Amino acid sequence: MNRALCLPNNREWTAEEFSSLAPPRRDSLKRRLVCLDCGARAIFQSAGRRRRPVFRASHRKDCAVVAPAWGVFRFLQ
Ligand SMILES: [Zn+2]
């Protein structure tokens, strides 16, 4: 997913914004990221050679962020 919520102040981040933070700040915030909809704990995955930065989470079944059709790929969203 491209967006996540950071809990202490309910700040919404896009993965691109989050990846541009200074590493110390990013480290202190990344343990508090959750999915915008279901509140599942989210992790940040920084950009790779051919990959944009993303957030990943183990969403709840009824989470609106993941379309039902994706099923087994839920964790990858
Ligand atoms: Zn979710």
PDB file of C-alpha atoms and ligand atoms in Angstrom:
ATOM      1  CA  MET A   1       0.000   0.000   0.000  1.00  0.00           C
ATOM      2  CA  ASN A   2       1.123   3.537  -0.587  1.00  0.00           C
ATOM      3  CA  ARG A   3      -0.160   5.174   2.586  1.00  0.00           C
ATOM      4  CA  ALA A   4       0.057   4.466   6.280  1.00  0.00           C
ATOM      5  CA  LEU A   5      -0.870   6.167   9.497  1.00  0.00           C
ATOM      6  CA  CYS A   6       1.643   7.017  12.195  1.00  0.00           C
ATOM      7  CA  LEU A   7      -0.028   6.665  15.563  1.00  0.00           C
ATOM      8  CA  PRO A   8       1.374   9.193  18.005  1.00  0.00           C
ATOM      9  CA  ASN A   9      -0.092  12.117  16.074  1.00  0.00           C
ATOM     10  CA  ASN A  10      -2.260  10.370  13.484  1.00  0.00           C
ATOM     11  CA  ARG A  11      -0.082  11.701  10.705  1.00  0.00           C
ATOM     12  CA  GLU A  12      -0.733  10.139   7.318  1.00  0.00           C
ATOM     13  CA  TRP A  13       2.356   9.354   5.265  1.00  0.00           C
ATOM     14  CA  THR A  14       2.854   8.265   1.723  1.00  0.00           C
ATOM     15  CA  ALA A  15       5.659   5.791   1.179  1.00  0.00           C
ATOM     16  CA  GLU A  16       7.550   8.392  -0.860  1.00  0.00           C
ATOM     17  CA  GLU A  17       7.320  10.994   1.890  1.00  0.00           C
ATOM     18  CA  PHE A  18       8.336   8.474   4.495  1.00  0.00           C
ATOM     19  CA  SER A  19      11.347   7.344   2.516  1.00  0.00           C
ATOM     20  CA  SER A  20      12.593  10.929   2.263  1.00  0.00           C
ATOM     21  CA  LEU A  21      12.821  11.345   6.041  1.00  0.00           C
ATOM     22  CA  ALA A  22      16.196  11.354   7.728  1.00  0.00           C
ATOM     23  CA  PRO A  23      16.993   7.794   8.856  1.00  0.00           C
ATOM     24  CA  PRO A  24      16.908   8.530  12.624  1.00  0.00           C
ATOM     25  CA  ARG A  25      13.460  10.085  12.334  1.00  0.00           C
ATOM     26  CA  ARG A  26      12.255   7.262  10.134  1.00  0.00           C
ATOM     27  CA  ASP A  27      13.505   4.677  12.590  1.00  0.00           C
ATOM     28  CA  SER A  28      11.684   6.287  15.475  1.00  0.00           C
ATOM     29  CA  LEU A  29       8.428   6.459  13.545  1.00  0.00           C
ATOM     30  CA  LYS A  30       8.396   3.167  11.734  1.00  0.00           C
ATOM     31  CA  ARG A  31       7.427   1.099  14.748  1.00  0.00           C
ATOM     32  CA  ARG A  32       4.231   3.102  15.062  1.00  0.00           C
ATOM     33  CA  LEU A  33       2.875   2.705  11.558  1.00  0.00           C
ATOM     34  CA  VAL A  34      -0.526   1.149  11.037  1.00  0.00           C
ATOM     35  CA  CYS A  35      -2.935   0.587   8.159  1.00  0.00           C
ATOM     36  CA  LEU A  36      -5.253   3.543   7.554  1.00  0.00           C
ATOM     37  CA  ASP A  37      -8.334   1.382   7.481  1.00  0.00           C
ATOM     38  CA  CYS A  38      -7.982  -1.715   9.645  1.00  0.00           C
ATOM     39  CA  GLY A  39      -5.262  -0.541  12.002  1.00  0.00           C
ATOM     40  CA  ALA A  40      -3.042  -3.555  11.380  1.00  0.00           C
ATOM     41  CA  ARG A  41       0.596  -2.962  12.123  1.00  0.00           C
ATOM     42  CA  ALA A  42       2.405  -1.761   9.012  1.00  0.00           C
ATOM     43  CA  ILE A  43       6.040  -1.948   8.043  1.00  0.00           C
ATOM     44  CA  PHE A  44       7.960   0.292   5.699  1.00  0.00           C
ATOM     45  CA  GLN A  45       9.948  -1.200   2.897  1.00  0.00           C
ATOM     46  CA  SER A  46      12.438   1.162   1.342  1.00  0.00           C
ATOM     47  CA  ALA A  47      12.994   1.417  -2.363  1.00  0.00           C
ATOM     48  CA  GLY A  48      15.024  -1.183  -4.146  1.00  0.00           C
ATOM     49  CA  ARG A  49      16.707  -1.018  -7.500  1.00  0.00           C
ATOM     50  CA  ARG A  50      13.498  -1.569  -9.383  1.00  0.00           C
ATOM     51  CA  ARG A  51      10.961  -1.053  -6.653  1.00  0.00           C
ATOM     52  CA  ARG A  52       9.255   1.984  -5.251  1.00  0.00           C
ATOM     53  CA  PRO A  53       9.048   2.335  -1.469  1.00  0.00           C
ATOM     54  CA  VAL A  54       5.902   0.784  -0.004  1.00  0.00           C
ATOM     55  CA  PHE A  55       4.177   0.014   3.252  1.00  0.00           C
ATOM     56  CA  ARG A  56       3.126  -3.547   3.947  1.00  0.00           C
ATOM     57  CA  ALA A  57       0.717  -4.921   6.504  1.00  0.00           C
ATOM     58  CA  SER A  58      -1.176  -8.063   7.452  1.00  0.00           C
ATOM     59  CA  HIS A  59      -4.601  -6.571   6.899  1.00  0.00           C
ATOM     60  CA  ARG A  60      -7.774  -7.769   8.519  1.00  0.00           C
ATOM     61  CA  LYS A  61     -10.188  -9.615   6.281  1.00  0.00           C
ATOM     62  CA  ASP A  62     -12.590  -6.710   5.968  1.00  0.00           C
ATOM     63  CA  CYS A  63      -9.944  -4.049   5.386  1.00  0.00           C
ATOM     64  CA  ALA A  64     -10.923  -1.608   2.627  1.00  0.00           C
ATOM     65  CA  VAL A  65      -7.331  -1.029   1.571  1.00  0.00           C
ATOM     66  CA  VAL A  66      -7.093  -4.478   0.048  1.00  0.00           C
ATOM     67  CA  ALA A  67      -9.558  -5.599  -2.587  1.00  0.00           C
ATOM     68  CA  PRO A  68     -11.110  -9.026  -1.858  1.00  0.00           C
ATOM     69  CA  ALA A  69     -10.012 -10.283  -5.267  1.00  0.00           C
ATOM     70  CA  TRP A  70      -6.405 -10.138  -4.185  1.00  0.00           C
ATOM     71  CA  GLY A  71      -6.954 -12.824  -1.552  1.00  0.00           C
ATOM     72  CA  VAL A  72      -3.661 -14.513  -0.853  1.00  0.00           C
ATOM     73  CA  PHE A  73      -1.754 -11.436  -1.898  1.00  0.00           C
ATOM     74  CA  ARG A  74      -3.227  -9.472   0.958  1.00  0.00           C
ATOM     75  CA  PHE A  75       0.072  -9.286   2.778  1.00  0.00           C
ATOM     76  CA  LEU A  76       1.801  -7.827  -0.257  1.00  0.00           C
ATOM     77  CA  GLN A  77      -0.413  -4.792  -0.616  1.00  0.00           C
TER      78      GLN A  77
HETATM   79 ZN    ZN B   1      -5.655  -2.705   6.423  1.00  0.00          ZN
END
